[in-house]
Short mmCIF file of C-alpha atoms in Angstrom, two decimals:
data_model
loop_
_atom_site.label_atom_id
_atom_site.label_comp_id
_atom_site.label_asym_id
_atom_site.label_seq_id
_atom_site.Cartn_x
_atom_site.Cartn_y
_atom_site.Cartn_z
CA UNK A 787 0.05 -0.04 -0.14
CA UNK A 788 1.36 3.50 -0.99
CA UNK A 789 1.47 5.86 1.89
CA UNK A 790 -1.25 8.61 1.45
CA UNK A 791 0.16 11.85 0.31
CA UNK A 792 -0.92 14.66 2.49
CA UNK A 793 -0.79 18.37 2.03
CA UNK A 794 2.50 20.01 2.30
CA UNK A 795 1.08 22.14 5.34
CA UNK A 796 0.85 18.64 7.27
CA UNK A 797 4.77 18.46 7.23
CA UNK A 798 4.95 21.42 9.75
CA UNK A 799 3.95 21.11 13.57
CA UNK A 800 1.20 23.71 13.35
CA UNK A 801 -2.47 22.89 14.26
CA UNK A 802 -4.23 20.47 11.75
CA UNK A 803 -8.05 20.47 11.51
CA UNK A 804 -9.97 17.11 11.75
CA UNK A 805 -11.70 18.29 8.62
CA UNK A 806 -8.18 17.48 6.66
CA UNK A 807 -9.18 13.96 6.71
CA UNK A 808 -12.34 12.28 5.73
CA UNK A 809 -13.66 10.78 9.03
CA UNK A 810 -15.62 7.70 7.57
CA UNK A 811 -13.78 4.51 7.01
CA UNK A 812 -10.32 5.90 7.52
CA UNK A 813 -7.68 5.72 10.08
CA UNK A 814 -5.12 8.57 10.65
CA UNK A 815 -1.80 6.66 12.05
CA UNK A 816 1.19 8.45 13.40
CA UNK A 817 4.00 5.96 13.13
CA UNK A 818 7.63 5.97 14.26
CA UNK A 819 8.18 2.44 12.76
CA UNK A 820 10.13 2.87 9.67
CA UNK A 821 10.04 -0.62 8.02
CA UNK A 822 9.20 -1.35 4.54
CA UNK A 823 7.91 -4.65 5.64
CA UNK A 824 5.06 -2.94 7.58
CA UNK A 825 3.54 -1.89 4.12
CA UNK A 826 2.01 -5.38 3.94
CA UNK A 827 0.87 -5.30 7.46
CA UNK A 828 -1.21 -1.95 6.58
CA UNK A 829 -2.63 -2.88 3.28
CA UNK A 830 -3.98 -6.01 4.43
CA UNK A 831 -5.80 -4.16 7.23
CA UNK A 832 -7.48 -2.00 4.64
CA UNK A 833 -8.33 -5.16 2.42
CA UNK A 834 -9.82 -6.92 5.63
CA UNK A 835 -11.96 -3.91 6.89
CA UNK A 836 -12.22 -1.40 3.90
CA UNK A 837 -10.59 1.25 6.11
CA UNK A 838 -8.13 3.49 4.40
CA UNK A 839 -4.95 4.36 6.52
CA UNK A 840 -3.35 8.07 6.20
CA UNK A 841 0.11 7.51 7.77
CA UNK A 842 2.46 10.28 8.84
CA UNK A 843 6.14 8.81 9.63
CA UNK A 844 8.56 10.59 11.71
CA UNK A 845 10.86 10.15 14.69
CA UNK A 846 9.03 9.74 18.02
CA UNK A 847 9.99 13.06 19.47
CA UNK A 848 8.81 14.99 16.44
CA UNK A 849 5.45 13.00 16.36
CA UNK A 850 4.78 13.53 20.07
CA UNK A 851 5.48 17.41 19.76
CA UNK A 852 3.15 17.58 16.90
CA UNK A 853 0.23 15.62 18.74
CA UNK A 854 0.83 18.17 21.81
CA UNK A 855 0.74 21.13 19.39
CA UNK A 856 -2.41 19.94 17.47
CA UNK A 857 -4.34 19.47 20.83
CA UNK A 858 -7.77 18.85 20.74
CA UNK A 859 -7.62 19.30 16.92
CA UNK A 860 -5.24 16.51 16.20
CA UNK A 861 -6.39 14.20 13.52
CA UNK A 862 -4.25 11.18 14.89
CA UNK A 863 -6.04 8.25 15.94
CA UNK A 864 -3.31 5.89 16.64
CA UNK A 865 0.39 6.18 17.57
CA UNK A 866 2.79 3.34 17.04
CA UNK A 867 6.38 3.35 18.01
CA UNK A 868 9.18 0.92 19.30
CA UNK A 869 10.38 0.68 23.05
CA UNK A 870 8.52 0.68 26.08
CA UNK A 871 10.36 3.85 27.33
CA UNK A 872 8.91 5.74 24.39
CA UNK A 873 5.48 4.48 24.78
CA UNK A 874 5.50 5.46 28.56
CA UNK A 875 6.91 9.02 27.71
CA UNK A 876 3.81 9.36 25.30
CA UNK A 877 1.52 8.18 27.98
CA UNK A 878 3.05 10.61 30.72
CA UNK A 879 2.08 13.23 28.18
CA UNK A 880 -1.55 12.16 28.60
CA UNK A 881 -2.15 11.50 24.87
CA UNK A 882 -3.42 8.04 24.97
CA UNK A 883 -7.14 7.01 25.70
CA UNK A 884 -7.81 3.65 27.43
CA UNK A 885 -9.40 0.85 25.21
CA UNK A 886 -11.73 -1.74 26.31
CA UNK A 887 -11.37 -4.76 24.21
CA UNK A 888 -11.95 -8.53 25.11
CA UNK A 889 -9.68 -9.39 22.28
CA UNK A 890 -6.74 -7.39 23.40
CA UNK A 891 -7.08 -8.56 26.84
CA UNK A 892 -7.23 -12.16 25.84
CA UNK A 893 -4.50 -12.29 23.33
CA UNK A 894 -1.71 -9.86 24.72
CA UNK A 895 -0.17 -11.31 27.95
CA UNK A 896 -0.83 -8.91 30.88
CA UNK A 897 2.91 -8.13 31.14
CA UNK A 898 3.04 -6.86 27.80
CA UNK A 899 0.51 -4.35 27.83
CA UNK A 900 0.10 -1.29 30.13
CA UNK A 901 -3.27 0.88 31.03
CA UNK A 902 -3.38 2.84 27.90
CA UNK A 903 -1.27 0.86 25.12
CA UNK A 904 -0.30 -2.52 24.09
CA UNK A 905 2.82 -4.09 22.91
CA UNK A 906 2.43 -6.14 19.63
CA UNK A 907 6.00 -7.68 19.03
CA UNK A 908 9.16 -7.92 20.96
CA UNK A 909 12.88 -8.00 20.32
CA UNK A 910 15.54 -9.43 22.95
CA UNK A 911 18.61 -7.59 23.84
CA UNK A 912 21.45 -10.39 23.41
CA UNK A 913 25.04 -10.40 24.25
CA UNK A 914 27.18 -10.56 20.93
CA UNK A 915 30.83 -11.59 21.40
CA UNK A 916 33.76 -12.09 19.22
CA UNK A 917 34.45 -16.01 19.01
CA UNK A 918 38.20 -15.38 18.94
CA UNK A 919 38.79 -13.07 21.77
CA UNK A 920 35.83 -13.73 24.23
CA UNK A 921 34.36 -16.98 25.65
CA UNK A 922 30.64 -17.57 25.87
CA UNK A 923 30.92 -18.69 29.40
CA UNK A 924 32.42 -15.28 30.35
CA UNK A 925 29.49 -13.22 29.19
CA UNK A 926 26.40 -15.13 30.59
CA UNK A 927 24.83 -11.98 32.19
CA UNK A 928 24.35 -8.36 31.36
CA UNK A 929 26.04 -7.89 35.01
CA UNK A 930 29.29 -9.56 33.57
CA UNK A 931 29.78 -6.86 30.91
CA UNK A 932 31.17 -4.77 33.66
CA UNK A 933 33.54 -7.24 34.98
CA UNK A 934 37.31 -6.73 35.00
CA UNK A 935 37.97 -9.45 32.45
CA UNK A 936 36.26 -7.35 29.91
CA UNK A 937 38.48 -4.34 30.46
CA UNK A 938 38.77 -2.32 26.92
CA UNK A 939 36.36 -5.07 25.11
CA UNK A 940 32.83 -3.45 25.28
CA UNK A 941 31.36 -1.74 22.42
CA UNK A 942 28.01 0.06 22.88
CA UNK A 943 25.49 2.55 21.38
CA UNK A 944 24.75 5.86 23.23
CA UNK A 945 23.61 5.71 26.83
CA UNK A 946 20.78 8.04 25.99
CA UNK A 947 19.14 5.78 23.41
CA UNK A 948 15.66 4.27 24.58
CA UNK A 949 17.19 0.73 24.21
CA UNK A 950 20.01 1.29 26.83
CA UNK A 951 17.50 3.36 29.05
CA UNK A 952 14.88 0.47 28.99
CA UNK A 953 17.77 -1.91 30.05
CA UNK A 954 18.97 0.20 32.71
CA UNK A 955 15.33 0.67 34.08
CA UNK A 956 15.13 -3.09 34.28
CA UNK A 957 18.38 -3.63 35.91
CA UNK A 958 17.10 -1.09 38.65
CA UNK A 959 14.11 -3.15 39.08
CA UNK A 960 15.86 -6.37 39.23
CA UNK A 961 18.97 -5.20 41.18
CA UNK A 962 18.30 -2.03 42.63
CA UNK A 963 19.69 1.61 41.83
CA UNK A 964 22.84 1.18 43.70
CA UNK A 965 23.99 -1.94 41.99
CA UNK A 966 22.79 -0.67 38.68
CA UNK A 967 25.08 2.48 39.06
CA UNK A 968 28.08 0.46 40.22
CA UNK A 969 27.51 -1.73 37.11
CA UNK A 970 27.04 1.38 34.71
CA UNK A 971 30.48 2.91 35.97
CA UNK A 972 32.20 -0.33 35.67
CA UNK A 973 30.58 -0.70 32.33
CA UNK A 974 31.85 2.69 30.96
CA UNK A 975 35.51 1.44 32.31
CA UNK A 976 35.27 -1.34 29.95
CA UNK A 977 34.46 0.51 26.93
CA UNK A 978 36.70 -0.10 23.74
CA UNK A 979 35.71 3.31 22.57
CA UNK A 980 33.18 5.93 22.95
CA UNK A 981 29.78 4.80 22.26
CA UNK A 982 28.72 5.42 18.84
CA UNK A 983 26.31 4.19 15.89
CA UNK A 984 23.52 1.87 16.14
CA UNK A 985 23.15 -1.92 16.90
CA UNK A 986 24.17 -2.95 13.61
CA UNK A 987 27.64 -1.12 13.73
CA UNK A 988 28.21 -2.74 17.24
CA UNK A 989 27.86 -6.02 15.61
CA UNK A 990 30.35 -5.32 12.87
CA UNK A 991 32.62 -3.79 15.34
CA UNK A 992 32.73 -6.96 17.38
CA UNK A 993 33.13 -9.00 14.20
CA UNK A 994 36.16 -6.64 13.10
CA UNK A 995 37.88 -7.03 16.53
CA UNK A 996 37.40 -3.46 17.21
CA UNK A 997 35.83 -4.52 20.39
CA UNK A 998 35.17 -8.15 21.91
CA UNK A 999 31.45 -7.85 22.94
CA UNK A 1000 28.30 -5.73 22.69
CA UNK A 1001 24.78 -5.88 23.32
CA UNK A 1002 22.26 -5.65 20.42
CA UNK A 1003 18.61 -6.18 19.47
CA UNK A 1004 17.92 -9.62 17.92
CA UNK A 1005 16.12 -8.27 14.86
CA UNK A 1006 19.43 -6.51 13.87
CA UNK A 1007 21.23 -9.95 13.96
CA UNK A 1008 18.32 -11.78 12.16
CA UNK A 1009 18.73 -9.24 9.43
CA UNK A 1010 22.29 -10.17 8.85
CA UNK A 1011 21.58 -13.61 9.26
CA UNK A 1012 18.87 -13.73 6.53
CA UNK A 1013 21.15 -11.44 4.26
CA UNK A 1014 22.60 -12.94 1.27
CA UNK A 1015 25.46 -10.26 0.91
CA UNK A 1016 28.82 -11.89 1.59
CA UNK A 1017 29.99 -9.31 3.89
CA UNK A 1018 27.06 -10.03 6.29
CA UNK A 1019 27.85 -13.74 6.25
CA UNK A 1020 31.49 -12.87 7.14
CA UNK A 1021 30.19 -11.12 10.07
CA UNK A 1022 27.97 -13.54 11.27
CA UNK A 1023 30.77 -16.27 10.96
CA UNK A 1024 32.90 -14.35 13.29
CA UNK A 1025 30.54 -13.71 16.35
CA UNK A 1026 28.40 -15.55 18.70
CA UNK A 1027 25.32 -14.93 20.79
CA UNK A 1028 24.20 -15.40 24.27
CA UNK A 1029 20.72 -15.10 25.85
CA UNK A 1030 21.55 -13.19 29.03
CA UNK A 1031 20.49 -14.13 32.30
CA UNK A 1032 18.84 -17.37 31.68
CA UNK A 1033 19.56 -18.43 35.20
CA UNK A 1034 18.18 -15.53 36.90
CA UNK A 1035 15.54 -13.21 35.74
CA UNK A 1036 15.77 -13.66 31.86
CA UNK A 1037 16.94 -11.85 28.78
CA UNK A 1038 15.56 -8.06 28.49
CA UNK A 1039 13.16 -7.39 25.79
CA UNK A 1040 12.24 -4.28 23.81
CA UNK A 1041 8.62 -4.00 22.39
CA UNK A 1042 6.83 -2.47 19.62
CA UNK A 1043 3.43 -0.95 20.53
CA UNK A 1044 0.67 1.26 19.97
CA UNK A 1045 -2.32 3.09 21.60
CA UNK A 1046 -5.41 5.04 20.52
CA UNK A 1047 -5.31 8.88 21.01
CA UNK A 1048 -7.55 10.55 23.55
CA UNK A 1049 -8.69 13.03 20.71
CA UNK A 1050 -9.05 10.46 17.91
CA UNK A 1051 -11.61 11.44 15.52
CA UNK A 1052 -11.97 7.85 14.26
CA UNK A 1053 -12.20 5.90 17.47
CA UNK A 1054 -14.05 2.90 16.12
CA UNK A 1055 -11.36 2.62 13.51
CA UNK A 1056 -8.51 2.89 16.03
CA UNK A 1057 -9.90 -0.04 18.31
CA UNK A 1058 -10.32 -2.12 15.08
CA UNK A 1059 -6.61 -1.56 13.97
CA UNK A 1060 -5.35 -2.32 17.49
CA UNK A 1061 -7.32 -5.53 17.70
CA UNK A 1062 -5.97 -6.27 14.04
CA UNK A 1063 -2.43 -5.89 15.22
CA UNK A 1064 -3.23 -8.64 17.70
CA UNK A 1065 -4.75 -11.18 15.06
CA UNK A 1066 -2.63 -14.30 13.76
CA UNK A 1067 -2.08 -12.45 10.44
CA UNK A 1068 -0.73 -9.45 11.66
CA UNK A 1069 1.38 -10.84 14.37
CA UNK A 1070 3.08 -13.29 11.58
CA UNK A 1071 4.01 -9.90 9.62
CA UNK A 1072 5.80 -8.88 12.61
CA UNK A 1073 7.70 -12.15 13.06
CA UNK A 1074 8.18 -13.24 9.25
CA UNK A 1075 8.40 -9.69 7.95
CA UNK A 1076 10.55 -7.79 10.28
CA UNK A 1077 12.27 -10.49 12.60
CA UNK A 1078 10.42 -9.71 15.63
CA UNK A 1079 8.57 -12.04 18.01
CA UNK A 1080 4.91 -12.00 18.03
CA UNK A 1081 3.42 -11.18 21.47
CA UNK A 1082 0.64 -13.81 20.85
CA UNK A 1083 2.27 -16.98 21.87
CA UNK A 1084 -0.22 -19.27 19.61
CA UNK A 1085 1.10 -17.82 16.41
CA UNK A 1086 3.44 -19.72 14.38
CA UNK A 1087 6.54 -18.28 13.19
CA UNK A 1088 8.40 -19.01 10.00
CA UNK A 1089 11.50 -17.25 10.05
CA UNK A 1090 14.92 -19.10 9.62
CA UNK A 1091 16.79 -16.58 11.66
CA UNK A 1092 14.33 -16.56 14.37
CA UNK A 1093 14.38 -20.24 14.48
CA UNK A 1094 18.03 -20.43 14.32
CA UNK A 1095 18.36 -18.08 17.54
CA UNK A 1096 16.23 -20.47 19.24
CA UNK A 1097 14.28 -20.57 22.43
CA UNK A 1098 14.86 -18.49 25.47
CA UNK A 1099 13.78 -17.27 28.96
CA UNK A 1100 12.56 -13.57 28.63
CA UNK A 1101 12.18 -11.32 31.41
CA UNK A 1102 8.50 -11.04 32.45
CA UNK A 1103 8.83 -7.77 33.88
CA UNK A 1104 5.64 -5.80 33.07
CA UNK A 1105 6.69 -3.53 30.34
CA UNK A 1106 4.73 -0.63 32.00
CA UNK A 1107 6.70 -0.68 35.08
CA UNK A 1108 10.00 0.49 33.23
CA UNK A 1109 8.68 4.01 32.98
CA UNK A 1110 9.00 4.31 36.91
CA UNK A 1111 12.82 3.55 36.74
CA UNK A 1112 13.64 5.01 33.19
CA UNK A 1113 14.29 8.58 34.27
CA UNK A 1114 16.58 7.50 37.24
CA UNK A 1115 18.28 4.85 34.61
CA UNK A 1116 19.28 8.12 32.65
CA UNK A 1117 20.60 9.86 35.48
CA UNK A 1118 22.60 6.77 36.55
CA UNK A 1119 23.99 6.72 33.01
CA UNK A 1120 24.90 10.52 33.11
CA UNK A 1121 26.70 10.13 36.20
CA UNK A 1122 28.55 6.92 35.05
CA UNK A 1123 29.67 9.05 31.87
CA UNK A 1124 27.62 6.56 29.52
CA UNK A 1125 26.41 8.73 26.88
#
């Protein structure tokens, strides 16, 4: 499905009136997911329901600022993004409306939904190590990355990135703030270089020997594993992966999720869309199209990379709880010099 072309005025952050969209049989989606594979996800919804999707894509902060500026006149029906900390931030701004849906309550596990938003897919934060310079048995936990044996061997993306903030928030929940701050300081002391780049950059740095170990989302690994490019195959041949904390609280997961906006002009369409995202067909799109795990446990996944990564024990910490320690995690990182 091709994106609906909107008026040039919509590209700014000024007030947009509801009349800018037809109200019947339409859904106005503000999306911070930027995956081409989602095109099939959205077009299938239109085929099933006849509801046309008008989509605006931008970065999370831009979309949230836009929604705030639009106020009661916002045309947005649904906001969708990745990472629990981002969804929690949106919720704190008061932009979501609660949705009462038996379908969503039955299909989405309680720990993967909050009061005003729902997770629809998960990615795991795994440890990636260089097979020649690091032993798998030495990096079995997130905590082990701060150990003295890994001095000068750790690569990371920015500590201000939501993926790392969410992990820090989870560590605070499980280990306490004091232990997490000690961990962060020792982690920084183990850096091979200053944080930079994204998860794929970290994986490639580990393969190149620039560092020995990193943390990365599984869907970045799956992309490389499914790639036909010789250079990507060479990267994956040099690295190994570990499911962290399998003997304790489990591997930390990121989520992709969405909620209905409180000023949504098309609330009926919004609820239908949220329920559709929890359907077997949509859940399969997340898994097979973008290498994410579905949140609905009964959905069958047909993705060679995810199959290769195998089963693991995931952290069952309720995703909504991460909001309460996310700000503290950022402060801890700042004090530790993890920027």
